[in-house]
Short mmCIF file of C-alpha atoms in Angstrom, two decimals:
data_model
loop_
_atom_site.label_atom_id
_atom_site.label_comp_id
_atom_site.label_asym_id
_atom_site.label_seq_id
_atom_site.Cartn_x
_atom_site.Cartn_y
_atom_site.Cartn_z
CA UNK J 167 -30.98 -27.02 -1.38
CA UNK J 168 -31.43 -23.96 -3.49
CA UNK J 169 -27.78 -22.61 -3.02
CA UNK J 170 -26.61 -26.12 -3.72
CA UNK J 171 -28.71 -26.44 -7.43
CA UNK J 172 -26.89 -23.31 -8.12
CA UNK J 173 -23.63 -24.72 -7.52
CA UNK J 174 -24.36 -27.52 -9.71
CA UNK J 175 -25.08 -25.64 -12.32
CA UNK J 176 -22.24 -23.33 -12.01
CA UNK J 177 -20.17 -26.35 -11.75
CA UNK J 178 -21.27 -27.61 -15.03
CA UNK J 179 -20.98 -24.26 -16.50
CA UNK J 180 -17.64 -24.29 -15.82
CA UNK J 181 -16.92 -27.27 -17.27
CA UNK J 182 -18.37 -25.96 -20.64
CA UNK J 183 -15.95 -22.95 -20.25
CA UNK J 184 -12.84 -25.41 -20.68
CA UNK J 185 -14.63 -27.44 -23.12
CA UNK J 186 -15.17 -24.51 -25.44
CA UNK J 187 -11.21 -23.87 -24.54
CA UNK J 188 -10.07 -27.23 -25.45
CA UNK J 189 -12.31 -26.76 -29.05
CA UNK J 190 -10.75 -23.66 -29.54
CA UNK J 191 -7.20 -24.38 -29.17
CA UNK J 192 -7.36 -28.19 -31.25
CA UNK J 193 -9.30 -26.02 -34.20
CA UNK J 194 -6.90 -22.89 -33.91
CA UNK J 195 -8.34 -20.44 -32.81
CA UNK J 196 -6.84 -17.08 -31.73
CA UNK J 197 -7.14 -16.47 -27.84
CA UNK J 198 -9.89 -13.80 -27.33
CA UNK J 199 -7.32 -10.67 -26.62
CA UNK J 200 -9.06 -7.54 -25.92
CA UNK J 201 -8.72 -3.68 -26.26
CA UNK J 202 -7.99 -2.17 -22.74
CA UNK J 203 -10.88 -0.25 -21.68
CA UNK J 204 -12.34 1.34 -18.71
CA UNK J 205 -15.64 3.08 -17.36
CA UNK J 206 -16.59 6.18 -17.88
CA UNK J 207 -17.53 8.24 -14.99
CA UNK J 208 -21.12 7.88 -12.86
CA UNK J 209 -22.83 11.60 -13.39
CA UNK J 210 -21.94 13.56 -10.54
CA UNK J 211 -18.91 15.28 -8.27
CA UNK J 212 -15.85 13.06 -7.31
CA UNK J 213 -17.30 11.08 -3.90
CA UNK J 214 -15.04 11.20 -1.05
CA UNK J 215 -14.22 8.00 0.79
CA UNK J 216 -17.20 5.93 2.76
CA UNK J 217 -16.22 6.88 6.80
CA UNK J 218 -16.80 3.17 7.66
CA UNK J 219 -13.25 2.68 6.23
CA UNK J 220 -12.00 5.00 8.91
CA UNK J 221 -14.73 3.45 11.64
CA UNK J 222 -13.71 0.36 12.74
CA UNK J 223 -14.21 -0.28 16.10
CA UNK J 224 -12.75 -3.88 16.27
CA UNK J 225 -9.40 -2.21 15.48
CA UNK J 226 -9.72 0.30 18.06
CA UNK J 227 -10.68 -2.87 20.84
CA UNK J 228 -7.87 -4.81 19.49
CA UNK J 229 -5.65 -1.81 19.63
CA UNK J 230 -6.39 -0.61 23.04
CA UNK J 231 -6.68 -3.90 24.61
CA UNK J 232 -3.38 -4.94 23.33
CA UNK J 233 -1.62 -8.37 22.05
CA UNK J 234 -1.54 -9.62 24.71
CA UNK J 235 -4.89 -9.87 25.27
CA UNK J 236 -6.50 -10.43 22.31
CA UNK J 237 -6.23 -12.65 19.10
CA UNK J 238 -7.41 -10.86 16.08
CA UNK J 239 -11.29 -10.34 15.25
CA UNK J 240 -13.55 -11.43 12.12
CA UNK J 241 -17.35 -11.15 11.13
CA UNK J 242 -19.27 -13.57 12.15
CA UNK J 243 -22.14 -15.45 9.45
CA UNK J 244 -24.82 -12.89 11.12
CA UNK J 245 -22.23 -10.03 10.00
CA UNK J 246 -21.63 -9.04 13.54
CA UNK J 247 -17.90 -8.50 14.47
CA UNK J 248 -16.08 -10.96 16.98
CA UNK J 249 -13.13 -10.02 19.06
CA UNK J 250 -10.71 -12.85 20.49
CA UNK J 251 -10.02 -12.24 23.89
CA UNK J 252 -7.65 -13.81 26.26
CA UNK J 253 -9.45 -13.34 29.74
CA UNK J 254 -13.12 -12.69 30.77
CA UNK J 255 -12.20 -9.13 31.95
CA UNK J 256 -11.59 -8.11 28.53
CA UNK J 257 -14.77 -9.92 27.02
CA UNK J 258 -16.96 -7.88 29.15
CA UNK J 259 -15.18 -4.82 27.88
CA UNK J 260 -15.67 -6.04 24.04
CA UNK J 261 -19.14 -6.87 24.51
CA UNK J 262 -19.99 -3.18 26.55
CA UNK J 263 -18.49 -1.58 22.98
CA UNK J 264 -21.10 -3.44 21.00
CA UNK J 265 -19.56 -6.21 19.37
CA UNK J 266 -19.33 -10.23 20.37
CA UNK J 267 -16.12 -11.53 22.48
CA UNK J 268 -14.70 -14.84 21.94
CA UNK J 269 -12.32 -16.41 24.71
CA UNK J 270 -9.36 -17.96 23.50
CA UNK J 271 -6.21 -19.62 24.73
CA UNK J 272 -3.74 -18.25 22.38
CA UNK J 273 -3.06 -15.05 22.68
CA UNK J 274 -1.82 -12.53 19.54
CA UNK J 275 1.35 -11.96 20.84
CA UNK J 276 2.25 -15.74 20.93
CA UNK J 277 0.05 -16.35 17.19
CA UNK J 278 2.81 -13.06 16.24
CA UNK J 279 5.91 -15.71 17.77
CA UNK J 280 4.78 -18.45 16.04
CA UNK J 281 4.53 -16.97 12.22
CA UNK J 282 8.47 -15.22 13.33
CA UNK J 283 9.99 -18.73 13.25
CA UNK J 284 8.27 -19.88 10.80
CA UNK J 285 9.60 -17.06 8.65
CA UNK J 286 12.74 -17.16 9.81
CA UNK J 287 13.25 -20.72 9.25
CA UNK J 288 14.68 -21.87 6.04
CA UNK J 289 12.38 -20.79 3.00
CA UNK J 290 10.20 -23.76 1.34
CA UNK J 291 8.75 -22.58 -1.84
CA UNK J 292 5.27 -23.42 -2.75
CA UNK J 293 4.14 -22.97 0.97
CA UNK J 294 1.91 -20.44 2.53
CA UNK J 295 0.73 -19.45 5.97
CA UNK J 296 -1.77 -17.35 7.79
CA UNK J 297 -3.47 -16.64 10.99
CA UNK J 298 -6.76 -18.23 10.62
CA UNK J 299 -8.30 -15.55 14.23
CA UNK J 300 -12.17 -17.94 14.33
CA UNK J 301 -10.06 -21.35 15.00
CA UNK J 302 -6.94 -19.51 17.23
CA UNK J 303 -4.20 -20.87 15.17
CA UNK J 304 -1.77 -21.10 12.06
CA UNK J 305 -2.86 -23.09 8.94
CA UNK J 306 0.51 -23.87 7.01
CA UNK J 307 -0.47 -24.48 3.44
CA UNK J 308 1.77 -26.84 1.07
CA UNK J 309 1.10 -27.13 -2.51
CA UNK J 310 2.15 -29.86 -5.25
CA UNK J 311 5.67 -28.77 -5.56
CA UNK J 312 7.21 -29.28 -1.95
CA UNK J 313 9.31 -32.21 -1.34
CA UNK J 314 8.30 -35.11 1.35
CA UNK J 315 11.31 -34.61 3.06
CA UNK J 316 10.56 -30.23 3.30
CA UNK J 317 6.99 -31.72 4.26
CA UNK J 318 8.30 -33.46 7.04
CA UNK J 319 10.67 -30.79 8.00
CA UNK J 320 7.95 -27.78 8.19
CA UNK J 321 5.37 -30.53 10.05
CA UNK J 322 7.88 -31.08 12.72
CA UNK J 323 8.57 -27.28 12.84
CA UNK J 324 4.54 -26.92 13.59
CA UNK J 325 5.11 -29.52 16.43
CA UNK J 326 8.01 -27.21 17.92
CA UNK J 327 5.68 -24.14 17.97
CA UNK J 328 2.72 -25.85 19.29
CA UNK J 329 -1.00 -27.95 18.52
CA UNK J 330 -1.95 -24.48 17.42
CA UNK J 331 -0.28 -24.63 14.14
CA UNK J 332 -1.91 -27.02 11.74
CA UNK J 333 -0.53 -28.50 8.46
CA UNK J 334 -2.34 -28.27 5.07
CA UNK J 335 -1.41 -30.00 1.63
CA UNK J 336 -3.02 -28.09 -1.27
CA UNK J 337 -3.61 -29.89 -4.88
CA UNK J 338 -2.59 -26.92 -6.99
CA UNK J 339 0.43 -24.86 -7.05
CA UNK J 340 1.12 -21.24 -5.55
CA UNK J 341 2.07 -19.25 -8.23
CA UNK J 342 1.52 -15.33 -9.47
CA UNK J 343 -1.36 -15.45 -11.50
CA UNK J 344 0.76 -13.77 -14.84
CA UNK J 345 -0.04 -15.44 -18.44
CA UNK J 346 3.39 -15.25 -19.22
CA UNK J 347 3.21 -17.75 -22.66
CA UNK J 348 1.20 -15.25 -24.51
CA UNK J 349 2.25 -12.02 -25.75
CA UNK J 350 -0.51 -9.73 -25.44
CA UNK J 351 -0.12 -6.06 -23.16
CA UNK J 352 3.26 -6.20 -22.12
CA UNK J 353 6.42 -8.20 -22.80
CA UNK J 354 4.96 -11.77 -23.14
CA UNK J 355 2.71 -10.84 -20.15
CA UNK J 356 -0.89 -10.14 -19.77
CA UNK J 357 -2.20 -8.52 -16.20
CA UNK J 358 -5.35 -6.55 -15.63
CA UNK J 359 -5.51 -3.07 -13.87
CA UNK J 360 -6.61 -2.68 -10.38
CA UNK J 361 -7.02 1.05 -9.37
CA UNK J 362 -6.71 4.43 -10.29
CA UNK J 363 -4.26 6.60 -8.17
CA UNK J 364 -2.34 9.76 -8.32
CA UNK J 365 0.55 11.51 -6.24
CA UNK J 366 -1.02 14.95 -7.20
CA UNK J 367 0.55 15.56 -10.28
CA UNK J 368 0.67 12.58 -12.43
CA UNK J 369 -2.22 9.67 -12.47
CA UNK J 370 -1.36 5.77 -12.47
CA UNK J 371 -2.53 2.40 -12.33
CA UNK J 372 -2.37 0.23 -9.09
CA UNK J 373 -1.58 -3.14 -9.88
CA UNK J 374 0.85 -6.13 -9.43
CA UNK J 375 4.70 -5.60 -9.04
CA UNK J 376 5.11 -9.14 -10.28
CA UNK J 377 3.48 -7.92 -13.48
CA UNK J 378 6.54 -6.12 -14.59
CA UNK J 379 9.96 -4.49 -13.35
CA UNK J 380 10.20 -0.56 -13.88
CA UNK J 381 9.91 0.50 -17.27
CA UNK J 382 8.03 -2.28 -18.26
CA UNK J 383 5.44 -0.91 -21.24
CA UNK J 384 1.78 -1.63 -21.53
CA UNK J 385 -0.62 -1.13 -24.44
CA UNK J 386 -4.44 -0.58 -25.17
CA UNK J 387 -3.73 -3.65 -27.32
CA UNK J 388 -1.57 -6.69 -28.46
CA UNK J 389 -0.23 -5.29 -31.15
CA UNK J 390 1.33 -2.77 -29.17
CA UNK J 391 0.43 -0.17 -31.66
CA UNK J 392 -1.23 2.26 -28.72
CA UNK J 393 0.92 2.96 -25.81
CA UNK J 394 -1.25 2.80 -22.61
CA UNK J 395 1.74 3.68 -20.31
CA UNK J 396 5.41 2.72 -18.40
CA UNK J 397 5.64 0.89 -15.15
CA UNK J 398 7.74 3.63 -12.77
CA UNK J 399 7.53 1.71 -9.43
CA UNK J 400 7.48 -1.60 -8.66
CA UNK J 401 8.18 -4.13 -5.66
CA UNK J 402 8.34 -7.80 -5.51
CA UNK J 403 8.99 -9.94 -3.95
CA UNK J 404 8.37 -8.75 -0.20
CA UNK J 405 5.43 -6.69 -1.30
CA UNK J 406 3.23 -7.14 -4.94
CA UNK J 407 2.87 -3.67 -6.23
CA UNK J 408 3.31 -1.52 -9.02
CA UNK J 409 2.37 1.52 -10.54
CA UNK J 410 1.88 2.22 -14.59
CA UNK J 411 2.20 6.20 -15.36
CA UNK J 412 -0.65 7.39 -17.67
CA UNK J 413 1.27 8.39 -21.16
CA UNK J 414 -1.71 10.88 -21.55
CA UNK J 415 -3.19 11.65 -18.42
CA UNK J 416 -5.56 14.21 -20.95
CA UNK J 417 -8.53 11.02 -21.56
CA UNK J 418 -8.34 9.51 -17.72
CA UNK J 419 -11.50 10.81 -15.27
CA UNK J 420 -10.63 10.98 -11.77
CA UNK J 421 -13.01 8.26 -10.60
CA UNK J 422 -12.75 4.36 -10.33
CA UNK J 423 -15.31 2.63 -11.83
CA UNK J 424 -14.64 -1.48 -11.59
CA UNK J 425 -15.51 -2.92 -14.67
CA UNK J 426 -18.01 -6.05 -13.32
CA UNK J 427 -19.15 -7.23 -17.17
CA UNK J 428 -22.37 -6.77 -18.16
CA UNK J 429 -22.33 -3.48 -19.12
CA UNK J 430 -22.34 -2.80 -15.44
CA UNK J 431 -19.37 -1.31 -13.12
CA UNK J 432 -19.52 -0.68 -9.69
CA UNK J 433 -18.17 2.74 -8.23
CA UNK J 434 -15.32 2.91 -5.99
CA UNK J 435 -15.74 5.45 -3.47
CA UNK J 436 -12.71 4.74 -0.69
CA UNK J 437 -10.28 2.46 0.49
CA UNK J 438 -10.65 0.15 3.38
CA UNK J 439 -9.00 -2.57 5.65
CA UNK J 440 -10.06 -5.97 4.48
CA UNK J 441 -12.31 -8.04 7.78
CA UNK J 442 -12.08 -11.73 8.57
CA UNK J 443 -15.12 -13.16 6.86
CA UNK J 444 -16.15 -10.32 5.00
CA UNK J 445 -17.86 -10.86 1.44
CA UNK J 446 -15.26 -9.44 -1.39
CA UNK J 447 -15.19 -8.90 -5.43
CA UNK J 448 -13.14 -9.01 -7.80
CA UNK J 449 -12.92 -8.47 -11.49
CA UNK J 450 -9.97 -10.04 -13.65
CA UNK J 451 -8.79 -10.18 -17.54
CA UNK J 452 -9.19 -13.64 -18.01
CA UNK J 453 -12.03 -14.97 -15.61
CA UNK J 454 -14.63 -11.93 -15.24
CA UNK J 455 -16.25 -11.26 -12.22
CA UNK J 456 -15.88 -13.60 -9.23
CA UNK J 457 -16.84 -13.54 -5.58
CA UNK J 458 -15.85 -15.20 -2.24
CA UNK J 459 -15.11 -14.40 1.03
CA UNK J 460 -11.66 -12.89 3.30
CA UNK J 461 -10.31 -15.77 5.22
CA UNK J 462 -7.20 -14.85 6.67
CA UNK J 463 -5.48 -11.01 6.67
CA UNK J 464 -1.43 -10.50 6.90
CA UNK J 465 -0.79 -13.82 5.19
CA UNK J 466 2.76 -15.03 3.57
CA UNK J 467 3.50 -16.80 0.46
CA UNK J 468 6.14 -18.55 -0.59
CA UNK J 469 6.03 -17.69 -4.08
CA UNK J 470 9.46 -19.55 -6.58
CA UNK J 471 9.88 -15.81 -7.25
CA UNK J 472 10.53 -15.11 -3.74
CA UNK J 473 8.39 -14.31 -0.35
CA UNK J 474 5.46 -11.91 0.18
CA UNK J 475 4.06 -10.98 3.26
CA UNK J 476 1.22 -8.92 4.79
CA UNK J 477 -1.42 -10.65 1.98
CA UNK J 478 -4.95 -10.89 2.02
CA UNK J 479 -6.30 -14.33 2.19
CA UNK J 480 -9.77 -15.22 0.12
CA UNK J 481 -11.82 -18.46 -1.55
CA UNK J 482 -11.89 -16.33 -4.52
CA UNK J 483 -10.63 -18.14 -7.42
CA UNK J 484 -8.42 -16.94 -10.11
CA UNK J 485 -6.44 -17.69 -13.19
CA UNK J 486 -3.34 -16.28 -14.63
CA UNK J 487 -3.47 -12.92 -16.96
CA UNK J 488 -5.83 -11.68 -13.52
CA UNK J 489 -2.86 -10.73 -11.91
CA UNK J 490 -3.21 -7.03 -10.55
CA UNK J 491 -6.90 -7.18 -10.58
CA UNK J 492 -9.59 -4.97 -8.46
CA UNK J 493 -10.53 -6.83 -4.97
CA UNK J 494 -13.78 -4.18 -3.39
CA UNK J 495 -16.28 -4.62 -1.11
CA UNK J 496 -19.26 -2.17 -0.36
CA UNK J 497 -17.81 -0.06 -2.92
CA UNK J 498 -14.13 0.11 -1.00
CA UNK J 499 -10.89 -0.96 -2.80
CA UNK J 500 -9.43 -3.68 -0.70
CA UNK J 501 -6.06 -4.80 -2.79
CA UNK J 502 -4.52 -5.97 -6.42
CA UNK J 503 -4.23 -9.57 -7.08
CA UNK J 504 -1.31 -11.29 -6.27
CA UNK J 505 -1.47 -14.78 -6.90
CA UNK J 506 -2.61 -18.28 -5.48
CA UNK J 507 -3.68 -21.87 -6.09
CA UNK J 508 -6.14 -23.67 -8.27
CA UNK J 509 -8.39 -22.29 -10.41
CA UNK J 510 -12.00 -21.18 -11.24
CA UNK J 511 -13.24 -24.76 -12.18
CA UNK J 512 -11.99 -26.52 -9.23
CA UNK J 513 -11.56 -23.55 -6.85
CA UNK J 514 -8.88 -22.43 -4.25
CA UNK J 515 -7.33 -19.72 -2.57
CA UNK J 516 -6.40 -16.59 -4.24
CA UNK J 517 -3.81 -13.71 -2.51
CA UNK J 518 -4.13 -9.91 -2.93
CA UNK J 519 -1.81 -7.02 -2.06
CA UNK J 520 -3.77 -4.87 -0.06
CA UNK J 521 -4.25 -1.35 -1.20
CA UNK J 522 -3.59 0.70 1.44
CA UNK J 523 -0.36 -0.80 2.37
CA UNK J 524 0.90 -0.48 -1.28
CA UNK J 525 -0.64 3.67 -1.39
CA UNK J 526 0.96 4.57 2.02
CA UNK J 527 4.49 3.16 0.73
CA UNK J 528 3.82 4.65 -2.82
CA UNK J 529 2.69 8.16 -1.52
CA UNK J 530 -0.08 8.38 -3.84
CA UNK J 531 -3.89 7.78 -3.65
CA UNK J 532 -7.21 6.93 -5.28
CA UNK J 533 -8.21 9.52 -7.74
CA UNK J 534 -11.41 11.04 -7.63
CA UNK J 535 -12.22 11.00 -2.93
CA UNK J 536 -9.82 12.56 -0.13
CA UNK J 537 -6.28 11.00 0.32
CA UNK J 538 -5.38 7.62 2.45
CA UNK J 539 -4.24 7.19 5.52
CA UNK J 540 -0.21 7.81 4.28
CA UNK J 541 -0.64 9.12 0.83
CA UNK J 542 -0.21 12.29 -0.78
CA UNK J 543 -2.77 14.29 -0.14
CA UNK J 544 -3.54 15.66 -3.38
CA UNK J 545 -6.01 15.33 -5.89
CA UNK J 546 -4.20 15.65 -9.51
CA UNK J 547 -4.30 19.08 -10.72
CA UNK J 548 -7.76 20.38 -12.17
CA UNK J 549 -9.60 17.49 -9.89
CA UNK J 550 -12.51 18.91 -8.09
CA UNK J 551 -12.73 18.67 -4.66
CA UNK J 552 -14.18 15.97 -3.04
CA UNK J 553 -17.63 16.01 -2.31
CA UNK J 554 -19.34 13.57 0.72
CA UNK J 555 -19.56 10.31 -0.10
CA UNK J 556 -22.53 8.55 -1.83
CA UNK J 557 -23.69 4.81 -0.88
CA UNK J 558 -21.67 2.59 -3.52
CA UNK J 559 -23.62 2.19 -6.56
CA UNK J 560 -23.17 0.50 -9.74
CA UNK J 561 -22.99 2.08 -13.22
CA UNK J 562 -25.47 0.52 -15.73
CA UNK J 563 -26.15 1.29 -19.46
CA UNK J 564 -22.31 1.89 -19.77
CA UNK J 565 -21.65 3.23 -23.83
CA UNK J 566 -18.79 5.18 -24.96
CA UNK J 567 -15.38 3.10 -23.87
CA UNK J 568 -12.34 5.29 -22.79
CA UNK J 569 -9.18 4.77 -21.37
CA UNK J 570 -10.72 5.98 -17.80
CA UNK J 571 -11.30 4.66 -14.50
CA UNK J 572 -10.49 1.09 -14.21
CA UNK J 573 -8.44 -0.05 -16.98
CA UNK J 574 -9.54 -3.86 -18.23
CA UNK J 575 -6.93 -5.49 -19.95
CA UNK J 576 -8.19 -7.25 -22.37
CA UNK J 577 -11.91 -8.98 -20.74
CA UNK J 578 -13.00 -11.80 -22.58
CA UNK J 579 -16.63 -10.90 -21.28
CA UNK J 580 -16.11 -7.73 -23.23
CA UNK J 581 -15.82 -9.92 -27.03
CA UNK J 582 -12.94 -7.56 -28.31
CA UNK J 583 -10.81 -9.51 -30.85
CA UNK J 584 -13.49 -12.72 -31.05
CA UNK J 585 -12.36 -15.25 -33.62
CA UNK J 586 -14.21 -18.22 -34.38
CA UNK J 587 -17.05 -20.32 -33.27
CA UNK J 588 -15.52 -22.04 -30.60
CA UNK J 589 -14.32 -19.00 -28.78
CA UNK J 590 -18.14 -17.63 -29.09
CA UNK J 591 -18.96 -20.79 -27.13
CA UNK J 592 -16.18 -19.70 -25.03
CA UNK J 593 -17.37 -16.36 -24.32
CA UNK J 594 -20.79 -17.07 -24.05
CA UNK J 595 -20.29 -20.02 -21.14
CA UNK J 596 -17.72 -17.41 -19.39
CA UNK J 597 -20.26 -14.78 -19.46
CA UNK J 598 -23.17 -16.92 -17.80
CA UNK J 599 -20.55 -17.86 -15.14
CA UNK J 600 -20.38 -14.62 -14.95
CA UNK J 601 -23.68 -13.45 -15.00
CA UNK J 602 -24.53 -15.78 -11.61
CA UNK J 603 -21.96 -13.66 -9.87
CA UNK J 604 -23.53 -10.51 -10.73
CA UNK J 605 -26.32 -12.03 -9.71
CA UNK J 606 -25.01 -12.63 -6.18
CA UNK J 607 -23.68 -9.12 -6.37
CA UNK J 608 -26.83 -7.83 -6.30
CA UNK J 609 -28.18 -10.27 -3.47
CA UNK J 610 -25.74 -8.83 -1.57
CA UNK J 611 -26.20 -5.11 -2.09
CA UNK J 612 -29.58 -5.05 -3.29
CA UNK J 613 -30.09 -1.65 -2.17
CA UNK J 614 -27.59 0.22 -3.96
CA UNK J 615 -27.78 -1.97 -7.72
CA UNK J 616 -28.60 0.22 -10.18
#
């Protein structure tokens, strides 16, 4: 009953946010547009990455047991892992290793088969799919945009494959989550920064590729009077990642600090594979700080850009200009946003590129702990070594504002470039949305809130 109240009254919170919108943009207002800024650095040495990124011992089950006789594992609602197994055999030998076994019928090798054809068969933008490993089968998600007759067509394609695959319709559209009708960072496009990485000599920020091609240029501020940097790498469609080269690498700290509102960030001390189920973060440029849950890994979308594969699936909501954005957990990066459906008054599901896919193919890693699985290997020149890794923590009582750590482009939570009363009412109803995800941060990690 409790959790439900507060759902209420984030729901009518919400609805103040895009009433204050609506008053802004019939008096004229100016959209809130905000100096990028980042966090400065928590007092000590660099940390090194938490060793439950390495530790996962569902992956090592799955691994060893093979396709064929398993189908994927989550975390259950009591936060204990569950393994899909095919046989009984291979239950026992989950459930000797600690964690819970799940028989299924379908095994990983034929869930693998099924999301082949459907890729291979002719592309239908606007649709997604994913392995959904607690139900043993393939949600195919359509949005607003596809056709009856491509409806009809992809349901009797699920048919072909099997019961297993399951048809969705979705109310919003599946689109990259760029404000591309306001010119505000970059050239008429405004995304927010998700990590701080180097290949050992230069430092960079992870974020979308749909955000811009190479060269693209991004500034502290709309103007474009302050040069923040130039985008050297980028790939999308396929993947969604990009890197932004530092012009003056001289005023970035080698730590990532996530920028949560507040005053508050939270410290990111590793990288880490995204779990079924598992609780995620993330902060954006336009909507704040938001929270939801992973419900499908190695997802494709069907972008009208083109197709990306390998995403992570989540209920966290999103709006465009929070393209690029920080997903974390425990105080891991977990990937950039990508894009999705819906929004964060009516809610739906959000896609992120995750990190560790986009540093091994990049050759670089996250500044300030020891190097990813893949990446270079190097901490920029001058870093410190990396010392052993704290519990994550957040970063309170934050003053001075550099560009360091994680790089917010333009928060409205952070009031830069205010204008008018309406857009205080704005602000102020974003903020307590806001606020009641901090406050679930902190329910969740209670013992390491600062």
């Amino acid at each position: 009953m409790m959790h439900a109240r507060r759902r209420g009254v984030r729901r009518k919170l919400q609805r103040v946010v895009r009433l204050a919108a609506v008053v802004g943009l019939l008096s004229g207002g100016l959209m809130v547009s905000g100096a990028m800024a980042g966090e400065p650095p928590a007092a000590g040495p660099p940390p090194a990455a938490d060793p439950r990124a390495a530790d996962d011992p569902a992956a090592g089950l799955v691994s060893r047991l093979g396709p064929a006789r398993t189908a994927g594992s989550w975390t259950g609602p009591d936060g204990k892992t569950v393994v899909a197994v095919t046989d009984q055999e291979a239950a026992e030998e989950v459930r000797r290793a600690g964690a819970e076994a799940e028989v299924v019928r379908h095994s990983m090798e034929r869930l693998r088969s099924a999301t082949e054809t459907l890729r291979s068969a002719p592309r239908v933008p606007g649709t997604a799919w994913a392995v959904d490993y607690a139900a043993n089968s393939i949600t195919v998600r359509a949005d607003s945009t596809v056709s009856a007759g491509d409806w009809s067509r992809m349901s009797g394609l699920a048919e072909e494959i099997g019961g297993f695959v399951r048809m969705e319709r979705t109310t919003g559209t599946f689109t990259t989550r760029v404000s591309g009708g306001t010119a505000v960072f970059g050239d008429r496009r405004r995304c927010t920064a998700g990590f701080n990485v180097t290949n050992g000599q230069d430092i960079f920020i992870l974020t979308a590729g749909h955000c811009g091609p190479e060269d693209s240029t991004w500034f502290r501020d709309r103007q474009g009077d302050e040069l923040v940097g130039t985008t050297t790498a980028a790939s999308f469609p396929g993947d969604d990642y990009s890197l932004v080269r530092y012009e003056d690498v001289d005023v970035v700290d080698r730590t990532n600090v996530v920028d949560i509102g507040g005053g508050r960030g939270v410290q990111i001390v590793g990288a880490g594979e995204p779990a079924v189920g598992q609780r995620v973060f993330r902060s954006g440029s336009t909507t704040g700080f938001r929270s939801g849950e992973v419900t499908a890994v190695n997802a494709t979308v069907n972008y009208p850009e083109g197709t990306v594969t390998g995403l992570i699936e989540t209920t966290v909501c999103a709006e465009p200009g929070d393209s690029g954005g920080p997903l974390f957990s425990e105080g891991l990066a977990l990937g950039v946003t990508s894009g999705g459906d819906g929004d964060c008054t009516t809610g739906g599901t959000t896609y992120f590129q995750p990190v560790t896919t986009a540093m091994e193919k990049l050759g670089v890693d996250l500044t300030g702990g020891p190097p990813a699985p893949g990446g270079a290997g190097n901490e920029s020149e001058g870093g410190a070594p990396p010392a052993p890794a704290p519990p994550p923590r957040s970063v309170e009582g934050l003053g001075s504002r550099a560009v360091s750590s994680i790089v917010d482009f333009g928060n409205p939570a952070l009031g830069a470039g205010l204008i008018g009363l309406s857009l205080t009412g704005l602000l102020g109803a974003r903020w307590l949305v806001s606020a009641q995800e901090r406050r679930e941060y902190r329910n969740f990690h209670s013992a390491s809130w600062g």
